[in-house]
Amino acid sequence: MITVLVVFISLGILIFFHEFGHFIFSKISKIKVEEFGFGYPPRLVGLVKLKKTNRWKIFFGKKIPEEELSSTIYSLNLIPFGGFNKIKGEEGEIITPDSFYGKSWWQRGISLIGGVVMNIFLAIILFSICFKIGIPLPTEKIELKKNIQVREIGIQVISVKKSSPAEKAGIRLGDIILKIDGKEFKEGREIQDYINKKIGEEIELKIKRGKKELEIKVIPKPLAEIFSKEEIGEDEKEAKRGGIGIVFSKVSLVSYPLHLAILKGIETTFITFKKILFGVYLIFKELILKGKMVGEVVGVVGIGTFIGEVYQVGFVYLLQFVSLISLALAITQLIPFPALDGGRIVFVLIEAITRRQISRRTEAI
């Protein structure tokens, strides 16, 4: 039940921050936001500033006070998931000086880009929190500096190959290897050598997953039977080595002082943003040139499943994953598809170049 709640809250935060970005940037562009809601309708309670009295008024249910409104309705809605903006004339149904299409192309552009900016900002916040409370990093890559605290976690699984013996046995990303067949190992190389000698034999891994300790049995196979030729390379000796389909690394928990945590959060956000953007480029490149899909497309249910699994590993891993999804959402929204912010931004840019506003009917089609 707690895991389901964590998934619900995590996805809700992502959506809420995206909509909050549109809200803030619409206000900056002086576009009227008729309602900014937390959760989805029906409305439970609303707060609004009345034009005649210049006072705030609380009201309940769907019915809006009859007095003329001069500001946005801030509402709490029945379905507590994410949020929404109701922007005046967003669909072109009304054009007034304070409506969406009553503004210049650059003002509309600012409003549209707001969700993306806020998702990037959310990633910076979450990554910064991770670096402050302690983020897991490969021990060999840690630069020891003043005021940086380092606590060794152990040898951790950082990747699990799909359909490998490890995945079928139930080993997951983030698992910490405590022992194999009752033996402790200090270095990852020692584990590789041990598994290599056990091809075809059952081995037992004692792992730590969150606060739980589990024992998992698995049978190593030659790497050639787990990985593709492209992944292994031309080295025949390497192809005959034993493995179970995991990549692991010696990991430590690193905590930074606040000012460094913020700087590392900003740096990590933009490095990750660049990597995801390049990944999206590769996906479209392979689809267009070769007609094949790189990786897999994951929907909301799939993302929710991943969030639940990551939460089981630890809170800091959850924050990292939500940061990653926030950046992925930002980049996805920039793709120039009609239903996304990117599609609408394209129309705004065309108008900026041609100096002519595209008809609402053309844009709707």
JSON list of N, CA and C in Angstrom, two decimals, residues 41-111:
[
{"chain": "A", "resi": 41, "resn": "PRO", "atom": "N", "xyz": [-10.78, 17.87, -11.25]},
{"chain": "A", "resi": 41, "resn": "PRO", "atom": "CA", "xyz": [-12.19, 18.08, -10.86]},
{"chain": "A", "resi": 41, "resn": "PRO", "atom": "C", "xyz": [-12.93, 16.76, -10.68]},
{"chain": "A", "resi": 42, "resn": "PRO", "atom": "N", "xyz": [-14.05, 16.81, -9.94]},
{"chain": "A", "resi": 42, "resn": "PRO", "atom": "CA", "xyz": [-14.79, 18.01, -9.53]},
{"chain": "A", "resi": 42, "resn": "PRO", "atom": "C", "xyz": [-14.12, 18.80, -8.40]},
{"chain": "A", "resi": 43, "resn": "ARG", "atom": "N", "xyz": [-14.40, 20.11, -8.41]},
{"chain": "A", "resi": 43, "resn": "ARG", "atom": "CA", "xyz": [-13.82, 21.01, -7.43]},
{"chain": "A", "resi": 43, "resn": "ARG", "atom": "C", "xyz": [-14.45, 20.79, -6.06]},
{"chain": "A", "resi": 44, "resn": "LEU", "atom": "N", "xyz": [-13.61, 20.76, -5.03]},
{"chain": "A", "resi": 44, "resn": "LEU", "atom": "CA", "xyz": [-14.08, 20.66, -3.65]},
{"chain": "A", "resi": 44, "resn": "LEU", "atom": "C", "xyz": [-14.21, 22.04, -3.02]},
{"chain": "A", "resi": 45, "resn": "VAL", "atom": "N", "xyz": [-13.12, 22.81, -3.14]},
{"chain": "A", "resi": 45, "resn": "VAL", "atom": "CA", "xyz": [-13.10, 24.15, -2.54]},
{"chain": "A", "resi": 45, "resn": "VAL", "atom": "C", "xyz": [-12.25, 25.07, -3.41]},
{"chain": "A", "resi": 46, "resn": "GLY", "atom": "N", "xyz": [-12.64, 26.35, -3.47]},
{"chain": "A", "resi": 46, "resn": "GLY", "atom": "CA", "xyz": [-11.90, 27.31, -4.27]},
{"chain": "A", "resi": 46, "resn": "GLY", "atom": "C", "xyz": [-11.61, 28.58, -3.49]},
{"chain": "A", "resi": 47, "resn": "LEU", "atom": "N", "xyz": [-10.57, 29.28, -3.90]},
{"chain": "A", "resi": 47, "resn": "LEU", "atom": "CA", "xyz": [-10.20, 30.56, -3.31]},
{"chain": "A", "resi": 47, "resn": "LEU", "atom": "C", "xyz": [-10.04, 31.56, -4.44]},
{"chain": "A", "resi": 48, "resn": "VAL", "atom": "N", "xyz": [-10.71, 32.72, -4.33]},
{"chain": "A", "resi": 48, "resn": "VAL", "atom": "CA", "xyz": [-10.68, 33.69, -5.41]},
{"chain": "A", "resi": 48, "resn": "VAL", "atom": "C", "xyz": [-10.73, 35.11, -4.84]},
{"chain": "A", "resi": 49, "resn": "LYS", "atom": "N", "xyz": [-10.10, 36.03, -5.57]},
{"chain": "A", "resi": 49, "resn": "LYS", "atom": "CA", "xyz": [-10.12, 37.43, -5.17]},
{"chain": "A", "resi": 49, "resn": "LYS", "atom": "C", "xyz": [-11.19, 38.16, -5.98]},
{"chain": "A", "resi": 50, "resn": "LEU", "atom": "N", "xyz": [-12.13, 38.80, -5.31]},
{"chain": "A", "resi": 50, "resn": "LEU", "atom": "CA", "xyz": [-13.24, 39.46, -5.97]},
{"chain": "A", "resi": 50, "resn": "LEU", "atom": "C", "xyz": [-12.86, 40.86, -6.41]},
{"chain": "A", "resi": 51, "resn": "LYS", "atom": "N", "xyz": [-13.33, 41.24, -7.60]},
{"chain": "A", "resi": 51, "resn": "LYS", "atom": "CA", "xyz": [-12.95, 42.52, -8.19]},
{"chain": "A", "resi": 51, "resn": "LYS", "atom": "C", "xyz": [-13.56, 43.70, -7.43]},
{"chain": "A", "resi": 52, "resn": "LYS", "atom": "N", "xyz": [-14.82, 43.57, -7.05]},
{"chain": "A", "resi": 52, "resn": "LYS", "atom": "CA", "xyz": [-15.51, 44.70, -6.44]},
{"chain": "A", "resi": 52, "resn": "LYS", "atom": "C", "xyz": [-14.98, 45.03, -5.05]},
{"chain": "A", "resi": 53, "resn": "THR", "atom": "N", "xyz": [-14.74, 44.02, -4.25]},
{"chain": "A", "resi": 53, "resn": "THR", "atom": "CA", "xyz": [-14.32, 44.24, -2.86]},
{"chain": "A", "resi": 53, "resn": "THR", "atom": "C", "xyz": [-12.81, 44.12, -2.66]},
{"chain": "A", "resi": 54, "resn": "ASN", "atom": "N", "xyz": [-12.12, 43.53, -3.65]},
{"chain": "A", "resi": 54, "resn": "ASN", "atom": "CA", "xyz": [-10.67, 43.30, -3.58]},
{"chain": "A", "resi": 54, "resn": "ASN", "atom": "C", "xyz": [-10.30, 42.41, -2.39]},
{"chain": "A", "resi": 55, "resn": "ARG", "atom": "N", "xyz": [-11.25, 41.53, -2.03]},
{"chain": "A", "resi": 55, "resn": "ARG", "atom": "CA", "xyz": [-11.01, 40.62, -0.92]},
{"chain": "A", "resi": 55, "resn": "ARG", "atom": "C", "xyz": [-11.02, 39.17, -1.41]},
{"chain": "A", "resi": 56, "resn": "TRP", "atom": "N", "xyz": [-10.35, 38.31, -0.65]},
{"chain": "A", "resi": 56, "resn": "TRP", "atom": "CA", "xyz": [-10.33, 36.90, -0.98]},
{"chain": "A", "resi": 56, "resn": "TRP", "atom": "C", "xyz": [-11.58, 36.22, -0.45]},
{"chain": "A", "resi": 57, "resn": "LYS", "atom": "N", "xyz": [-12.13, 35.30, -1.24]},
{"chain": "A", "resi": 57, "resn": "LYS", "atom": "CA", "xyz": [-13.33, 34.58, -0.82]},
{"chain": "A", "resi": 57, "resn": "LYS", "atom": "C", "xyz": [-13.16, 33.09, -1.04]},
{"chain": "A", "resi": 58, "resn": "ILE", "atom": "N", "xyz": [-13.55, 32.31, -0.04]},
{"chain": "A", "resi": 58, "resn": "ILE", "atom": "CA", "xyz": [-13.54, 30.85, -0.15]},
{"chain": "A", "resi": 58, "resn": "ILE", "atom": "C", "xyz": [-14.93, 30.39, -0.54]},
{"chain": "A", "resi": 59, "resn": "PHE", "atom": "N", "xyz": [-15.02, 29.49, -1.49]},
{"chain": "A", "resi": 59, "resn": "PHE", "atom": "CA", "xyz": [-16.31, 28.93, -1.87]},
{"chain": "A", "resi": 59, "resn": "PHE", "atom": "C", "xyz": [-16.17, 27.42, -2.08]},
{"chain": "A", "resi": 60, "resn": "PHE", "atom": "N", "xyz": [-17.30, 26.73, -2.07]},
{"chain": "A", "resi": 60, "resn": "PHE", "atom": "CA", "xyz": [-17.28, 25.27, -2.16]},
{"chain": "A", "resi": 60, "resn": "PHE", "atom": "C", "xyz": [-18.03, 24.79, -3.40]},
{"chain": "A", "resi": 61, "resn": "GLY", "atom": "N", "xyz": [-17.55, 23.68, -3.96]},
{"chain": "A", "resi": 61, "resn": "GLY", "atom": "CA", "xyz": [-18.23, 23.07, -5.10]},
{"chain": "A", "resi": 61, "resn": "GLY", "atom": "C", "xyz": [-17.97, 23.76, -6.42]},
{"chain": "A", "resi": 62, "resn": "LYS", "atom": "N", "xyz": [-18.81, 23.42, -7.41]},
{"chain": "A", "resi": 62, "resn": "LYS", "atom": "CA", "xyz": [-18.61, 23.90, -8.77]},
{"chain": "A", "resi": 62, "resn": "LYS", "atom": "C", "xyz": [-19.01, 25.36, -8.97]},
{"chain": "A", "resi": 63, "resn": "LYS", "atom": "N", "xyz": [-20.00, 25.81, -8.22]},
{"chain": "A", "resi": 63, "resn": "LYS", "atom": "CA", "xyz": [-20.55, 27.14, -8.46]},
{"chain": "A", "resi": 63, "resn": "LYS", "atom": "C", "xyz": [-19.57, 28.23, -8.06]},
{"chain": "A", "resi": 64, "resn": "ILE", "atom": "N", "xyz": [-19.28, 29.12, -9.03]},
{"chain": "A", "resi": 64, "resn": "ILE", "atom": "CA", "xyz": [-18.36, 30.23, -8.80]},
{"chain": "A", "resi": 64, "resn": "ILE", "atom": "C", "xyz": [-19.15, 31.44, -8.32]},
{"chain": "A", "resi": 65, "resn": "PRO", "atom": "N", "xyz": [-18.62, 32.23, -7.38]},
{"chain": "A", "resi": 65, "resn": "PRO", "atom": "CA", "xyz": [-19.34, 33.43, -6.92]},
{"chain": "A", "resi": 65, "resn": "PRO", "atom": "C", "xyz": [-19.79, 34.30, -8.09]},
{"chain": "A", "resi": 66, "resn": "GLU", "atom": "N", "xyz": [-20.97, 34.89, -7.98]},
{"chain": "A", "resi": 66, "resn": "GLU", "atom": "CA", "xyz": [-21.55, 35.66, -9.08]},
{"chain": "A", "resi": 66, "resn": "GLU", "atom": "C", "xyz": [-20.80, 36.95, -9.34]},
{"chain": "A", "resi": 67, "resn": "GLU", "atom": "N", "xyz": [-20.11, 37.49, -8.31]},
{"chain": "A", "resi": 67, "resn": "GLU", "atom": "CA", "xyz": [-19.39, 38.74, -8.49]},
{"chain": "A", "resi": 67, "resn": "GLU", "atom": "C", "xyz": [-18.31, 38.59, -9.58]},
{"chain": "A", "resi": 68, "resn": "GLU", "atom": "N", "xyz": [-18.02, 39.69, -10.26]},
{"chain": "A", "resi": 68, "resn": "GLU", "atom": "CA", "xyz": [-17.02, 39.64, -11.33]},
{"chain": "A", "resi": 68, "resn": "GLU", "atom": "C", "xyz": [-15.65, 39.32, -10.74]},
{"chain": "A", "resi": 69, "resn": "LEU", "atom": "N", "xyz": [-14.93, 38.42, -11.36]},
{"chain": "A", "resi": 69, "resn": "LEU", "atom": "CA", "xyz": [-13.63, 37.98, -10.85]},
{"chain": "A", "resi": 69, "resn": "LEU", "atom": "C", "xyz": [-12.49, 38.79, -11.47]},
{"chain": "A", "resi": 70, "resn": "SER", "atom": "N", "xyz": [-11.51, 39.11, -10.67]},
{"chain": "A", "resi": 70, "resn": "SER", "atom": "CA", "xyz": [-10.37, 39.84, -11.20]},
{"chain": "A", "resi": 70, "resn": "SER", "atom": "C", "xyz": [-9.08, 39.03, -11.10]},
{"chain": "A", "resi": 71, "resn": "SER", "atom": "N", "xyz": [-9.18, 37.82, -10.56]},
{"chain": "A", "resi": 71, "resn": "SER", "atom": "CA", "xyz": [-7.97, 37.02, -10.42]},
{"chain": "A", "resi": 71, "resn": "SER", "atom": "C", "xyz": [-8.27, 35.55, -10.62]},
{"chain": "A", "resi": 72, "resn": "THR", "atom": "N", "xyz": [-7.25, 34.76, -10.52]},
{"chain": "A", "resi": 72, "resn": "THR", "atom": "CA", "xyz": [-7.34, 33.32, -10.74]},
{"chain": "A", "resi": 72, "resn": "THR", "atom": "C", "xyz": [-8.05, 32.62, -9.59]},
{"chain": "A", "resi": 73, "resn": "ILE", "atom": "N", "xyz": [-8.82, 31.58, -9.94]},
{"chain": "A", "resi": 73, "resn": "ILE", "atom": "CA", "xyz": [-9.39, 30.70, -8.92]},
{"chain": "A", "resi": 73, "resn": "ILE", "atom": "C", "xyz": [-8.32, 29.66, -8.57]},
{"chain": "A", "resi": 74, "resn": "TYR", "atom": "N", "xyz": [-8.04, 29.53, -7.28]},
{"chain": "A", "resi": 74, "resn": "TYR", "atom": "CA", "xyz": [-7.12, 28.50, -6.80]},
{"chain": "A", "resi": 74, "resn": "TYR", "atom": "C", "xyz": [-7.98, 27.42, -6.16]},
{"chain": "A", "resi": 75, "resn": "SER", "atom": "N", "xyz": [-7.92, 26.22, -6.72]},
{"chain": "A", "resi": 75, "resn": "SER", "atom": "CA", "xyz": [-8.86, 25.19, -6.27]},
{"chain": "A", "resi": 75, "resn": "SER", "atom": "C", "xyz": [-8.20, 23.92, -5.78]},
{"chain": "A", "resi": 76, "resn": "LEU", "atom": "N", "xyz": [-8.90, 23.26, -4.87]},
{"chain": "A", "resi": 76, "resn": "LEU", "atom": "CA", "xyz": [-8.54, 21.93, -4.39]},
{"chain": "A", "resi": 76, "resn": "LEU", "atom": "C", "xyz": [-9.61, 21.00, -4.92]},
{"chain": "A", "resi": 77, "resn": "ASN", "atom": "N", "xyz": [-9.19, 19.95, -5.66]},
{"chain": "A", "resi": 77, "resn": "ASN", "atom": "CA", "xyz": [-10.15, 19.09, -6.36]},
{"chain": "A", "resi": 77, "resn": "ASN", "atom": "C", "xyz": [-10.20, 17.69, -5.79]},
{"chain": "A", "resi": 78, "resn": "LEU", "atom": "N", "xyz": [-11.24, 16.96, -6.18]},
{"chain": "A", "resi": 78, "resn": "LEU", "atom": "CA", "xyz": [-11.53, 15.66, -5.58]},
{"chain": "A", "resi": 78, "resn": "LEU", "atom": "C", "xyz": [-10.44, 14.62, -5.82]},
{"chain": "A", "resi": 79, "resn": "ILE", "atom": "N", "xyz": [-9.91, 14.58, -7.06]},
{"chain": "A", "resi": 79, "resn": "ILE", "atom": "CA", "xyz": [-8.90, 13.57, -7.39]},
{"chain": "A", "resi": 79, "resn": "ILE", "atom": "C", "xyz": [-7.52, 14.16, -7.11]},
{"chain": "A", "resi": 80, "resn": "PRO", "atom": "N", "xyz": [-6.87, 13.79, -6.02]},
{"chain": "A", "resi": 80, "resn": "PRO", "atom": "CA", "xyz": [-5.61, 14.42, -5.60]},
{"chain": "A", "resi": 80, "resn": "PRO", "atom": "C", "xyz": [-4.41, 13.93, -6.39]},
{"chain": "A", "resi": 81, "resn": "PHE", "atom": "N", "xyz": [-4.38, 14.24, -7.68]},
{"chain": "A", "resi": 81, "resn": "PHE", "atom": "CA", "xyz": [-3.31, 13.74, -8.54]},
{"chain": "A", "resi": 81, "resn": "PHE", "atom": "C", "xyz": [-2.90, 14.84, -9.51]},
{"chain": "A", "resi": 82, "resn": "GLY", "atom": "N", "xyz": [-1.68, 15.40, -9.33]},
{"chain": "A", "resi": 82, "resn": "GLY", "atom": "CA", "xyz": [-1.19, 16.42, -10.25]},
{"chain": "A", "resi": 82, "resn": "GLY", "atom": "C", "xyz": [-1.93, 17.73, -10.11]},
{"chain": "A", "resi": 83, "resn": "GLY", "atom": "N", "xyz": [-2.20, 18.36, -11.24]},
{"chain": "A", "resi": 83, "resn": "GLY", "atom": "CA", "xyz": [-2.88, 19.65, -11.24]},
{"chain": "A", "resi": 83, "resn": "GLY", "atom": "C", "xyz": [-3.21, 20.08, -12.66]},
{"chain": "A", "resi": 84, "resn": "PHE", "atom": "N", "xyz": [-3.82, 21.25, -12.81]},
{"chain": "A", "resi": 84, "resn": "PHE", "atom": "CA", "xyz": [-4.18, 21.73, -14.15]},
{"chain": "A", "resi": 84, "resn": "PHE", "atom": "C", "xyz": [-4.25, 23.25, -14.18]},
{"chain": "A", "resi": 85, "resn": "ASN", "atom": "N", "xyz": [-4.14, 23.81, -15.38]},
{"chain": "A", "resi": 85, "resn": "ASN", "atom": "CA", "xyz": [-4.34, 25.23, -15.64]},
{"chain": "A", "resi": 85, "resn": "ASN", "atom": "C", "xyz": [-5.50, 25.41, -16.60]},
{"chain": "A", "resi": 86, "resn": "LYS", "atom": "N", "xyz": [-6.37, 26.33, -16.30]},
{"chain": "A", "resi": 86, "resn": "LYS", "atom": "CA", "xyz": [-7.41, 26.71, -17.25]},
{"chain": "A", "resi": 86, "resn": "LYS", "atom": "C", "xyz": [-7.07, 28.12, -17.71]},
{"chain": "A", "resi": 87, "resn": "ILE", "atom": "N", "xyz": [-6.45, 28.19, -18.90]},
{"chain": "A", "resi": 87, "resn": "ILE", "atom": "CA", "xyz": [-5.97, 29.47, -19.42]},
{"chain": "A", "resi": 87, "resn": "ILE", "atom": "C", "xyz": [-7.04, 30.08, -20.32]},
{"chain": "A", "resi": 88, "resn": "LYS", "atom": "N", "xyz": [-7.28, 31.35, -20.16]},
{"chain": "A", "resi": 88, "resn": "LYS", "atom": "CA", "xyz": [-8.34, 32.04, -20.90]},
{"chain": "A", "resi": 88, "resn": "LYS", "atom": "C", "xyz": [-8.07, 31.99, -22.41]},
{"chain": "A", "resi": 89, "resn": "GLY", "atom": "N", "xyz": [-9.05, 31.47, -23.16]},
{"chain": "A", "resi": 89, "resn": "GLY", "atom": "CA", "xyz": [-8.96, 31.44, -24.62]},
{"chain": "A", "resi": 89, "resn": "GLY", "atom": "C", "xyz": [-7.86, 30.56, -25.16]},
{"chain": "A", "resi": 90, "resn": "GLU", "atom": "N", "xyz": [-7.48, 29.51, -24.41]},
{"chain": "A", "resi": 90, "resn": "GLU", "atom": "CA", "xyz": [-6.37, 28.65, -24.84]},
{"chain": "A", "resi": 90, "resn": "GLU", "atom": "C", "xyz": [-6.68, 27.92, -26.15]},
{"chain": "A", "resi": 91, "resn": "GLU", "atom": "N", "xyz": [-7.94, 27.62, -26.40]},
{"chain": "A", "resi": 91, "resn": "GLU", "atom": "CA", "xyz": [-8.33, 26.93, -27.62]},
{"chain": "A", "resi": 91, "resn": "GLU", "atom": "C", "xyz": [-8.78, 27.90, -28.71]},
{"chain": "A", "resi": 92, "resn": "GLY", "atom": "N", "xyz": [-8.63, 29.19, -28.47]},
{"chain": "A", "resi": 92, "resn": "GLY", "atom": "CA", "xyz": [-9.02, 30.18, -29.48]},
{"chain": "A", "resi": 92, "resn": "GLY", "atom": "C", "xyz": [-10.49, 30.50, -29.50]},
{"chain": "A", "resi": 93, "resn": "GLU", "atom": "N", "xyz": [-11.21, 30.02, -28.46]},
{"chain": "A", "resi": 93, "resn": "GLU", "atom": "CA", "xyz": [-12.66, 30.23, -28.43]},
{"chain": "A", "resi": 93, "resn": "GLU", "atom": "C", "xyz": [-13.01, 31.69, -28.10]},
{"chain": "A", "resi": 94, "resn": "ILE", "atom": "N", "xyz": [-12.05, 32.41, -27.51]},
{"chain": "A", "resi": 94, "resn": "ILE", "atom": "CA", "xyz": [-12.26, 33.82, -27.20]},
{"chain": "A", "resi": 94, "resn": "ILE", "atom": "C", "xyz": [-10.92, 34.54, -27.35]},
{"chain": "A", "resi": 95, "resn": "ILE", "atom": "N", "xyz": [-10.96, 35.73, -27.94]},
{"chain": "A", "resi": 95, "resn": "ILE", "atom": "CA", "xyz": [-9.73, 36.50, -28.13]},
{"chain": "A", "resi": 95, "resn": "ILE", "atom": "C", "xyz": [-9.94, 37.89, -27.54]},
{"chain": "A", "resi": 96, "resn": "THR", "atom": "N", "xyz": [-9.29, 38.12, -26.41]},
{"chain": "A", "resi": 96, "resn": "THR", "atom": "CA", "xyz": [-9.32, 39.41, -25.73]},
{"chain": "A", "resi": 96, "resn": "THR", "atom": "C", "xyz": [-7.88, 39.77, -25.37]},
{"chain": "A", "resi": 97, "resn": "PRO", "atom": "N", "xyz": [-7.61, 40.99, -24.96]},
{"chain": "A", "resi": 97, "resn": "PRO", "atom": "CA", "xyz": [-6.22, 41.39, -24.64]},
{"chain": "A", "resi": 97, "resn": "PRO", "atom": "C", "xyz": [-5.54, 40.51, -23.60]},
{"chain": "A", "resi": 98, "resn": "ASP", "atom": "N", "xyz": [-6.33, 39.89, -22.69]},
{"chain": "A", "resi": 98, "resn": "ASP", "atom": "CA", "xyz": [-5.71, 39.05, -21.66]},
{"chain": "A", "resi": 98, "resn": "ASP", "atom": "C", "xyz": [-5.83, 37.56, -21.93]},
{"chain": "A", "resi": 99, "resn": "SER", "atom": "N", "xyz": [-6.31, 37.18, -23.12]},
{"chain": "A", "resi": 99, "resn": "SER", "atom": "CA", "xyz": [-6.44, 35.76, -23.47]},
{"chain": "A", "resi": 99, "resn": "SER", "atom": "C", "xyz": [-5.17, 35.25, -24.14]},
{"chain": "A", "resi": 100, "resn": "PHE", "atom": "N", "xyz": [-5.09, 33.93, -24.26]},
{"chain": "A", "resi": 100, "resn": "PHE", "atom": "CA", "xyz": [-3.90, 33.29, -24.83]},
{"chain": "A", "resi": 100, "resn": "PHE", "atom": "C", "xyz": [-3.60, 33.81, -26.24]},
{"chain": "A", "resi": 101, "resn": "TYR", "atom": "N", "xyz": [-4.60, 33.78, -27.12]},
{"chain": "A", "resi": 101, "resn": "TYR", "atom": "CA", "xyz": [-4.37, 34.22, -28.50]},
{"chain": "A", "resi": 101, "resn": "TYR", "atom": "C", "xyz": [-4.48, 35.72, -28.69]},
{"chain": "A", "resi": 102, "resn": "GLY", "atom": "N", "xyz": [-4.74, 36.42, -27.58]},
{"chain": "A", "resi": 102, "resn": "GLY", "atom": "CA", "xyz": [-4.73, 37.88, -27.64]},
{"chain": "A", "resi": 102, "resn": "GLY", "atom": "C", "xyz": [-3.35, 38.44, -27.38]},
{"chain": "A", "resi": 103, "resn": "LYS", "atom": "N", "xyz": [-2.40, 37.56, -27.08]},
{"chain": "A", "resi": 103, "resn": "LYS", "atom": "CA", "xyz": [-1.03, 37.98, -26.80]},
{"chain": "A", "resi": 103, "resn": "LYS", "atom": "C", "xyz": [-0.11, 37.74, -28.00]},
{"chain": "A", "resi": 104, "resn": "SER", "atom": "N", "xyz": [1.05, 38.35, -27.96]},
{"chain": "A", "resi": 104, "resn": "SER", "atom": "CA", "xyz": [2.03, 38.21, -29.05]},
{"chain": "A", "resi": 104, "resn": "SER", "atom": "C", "xyz": [2.61, 36.81, -29.06]},
{"chain": "A", "resi": 105, "resn": "TRP", "atom": "N", "xyz": [3.30, 36.46, -30.15]},
{"chain": "A", "resi": 105, "resn": "TRP", "atom": "CA", "xyz": [3.87, 35.12, -30.29]},
{"chain": "A", "resi": 105, "resn": "TRP", "atom": "C", "xyz": [4.86, 34.80, -29.18]},
{"chain": "A", "resi": 106, "resn": "TRP", "atom": "N", "xyz": [5.68, 35.81, -28.78]},
{"chain": "A", "resi": 106, "resn": "TRP", "atom": "CA", "xyz": [6.70, 35.52, -27.77]},
{"chain": "A", "resi": 106, "resn": "TRP", "atom": "C", "xyz": [6.10, 35.34, -26.38]},
{"chain": "A", "resi": 107, "resn": "GLN", "atom": "N", "xyz": [4.98, 36.02, -26.09]},
{"chain": "A", "resi": 107, "resn": "GLN", "atom": "CA", "xyz": [4.31, 35.83, -24.81]},
{"chain": "A", "resi": 107, "resn": "GLN", "atom": "C", "xyz": [3.69, 34.44, -24.72]},
{"chain": "A", "resi": 108, "resn": "ARG", "atom": "N", "xyz": [3.10, 33.98, -25.82]},
{"chain": "A", "resi": 108, "resn": "ARG", "atom": "CA", "xyz": [2.54, 32.64, -25.85]},
{"chain": "A", "resi": 108, "resn": "ARG", "atom": "C", "xyz": [3.64, 31.60, -25.74]},
{"chain": "A", "resi": 109, "resn": "GLY", "atom": "N", "xyz": [4.77, 31.89, -26.40]},
{"chain": "A", "resi": 109, "resn": "GLY", "atom": "CA", "xyz": [5.92, 30.98, -26.33]},
{"chain": "A", "resi": 109, "resn": "GLY", "atom": "C", "xyz": [6.44, 30.82, -24.92]},
{"chain": "A", "resi": 110, "resn": "ILE", "atom": "N", "xyz": [6.52, 31.91, -24.17]},
{"chain": "A", "resi": 110, "resn": "ILE", "atom": "CA", "xyz": [6.97, 31.87, -22.78]},
{"chain": "A", "resi": 110, "resn": "ILE", "atom": "C", "xyz": [6.01, 31.02, -21.94]},
{"chain": "A", "resi": 111, "resn": "SER", "atom": "N", "xyz": [4.70, 31.21, -22.16]},
{"chain": "A", "resi": 111, "resn": "SER", "atom": "CA", "xyz": [3.70, 30.42, -21.43]},
{"chain": "A", "resi": 111, "resn": "SER", "atom": "C", "xyz": [3.85, 28.94, -21.72]}
]
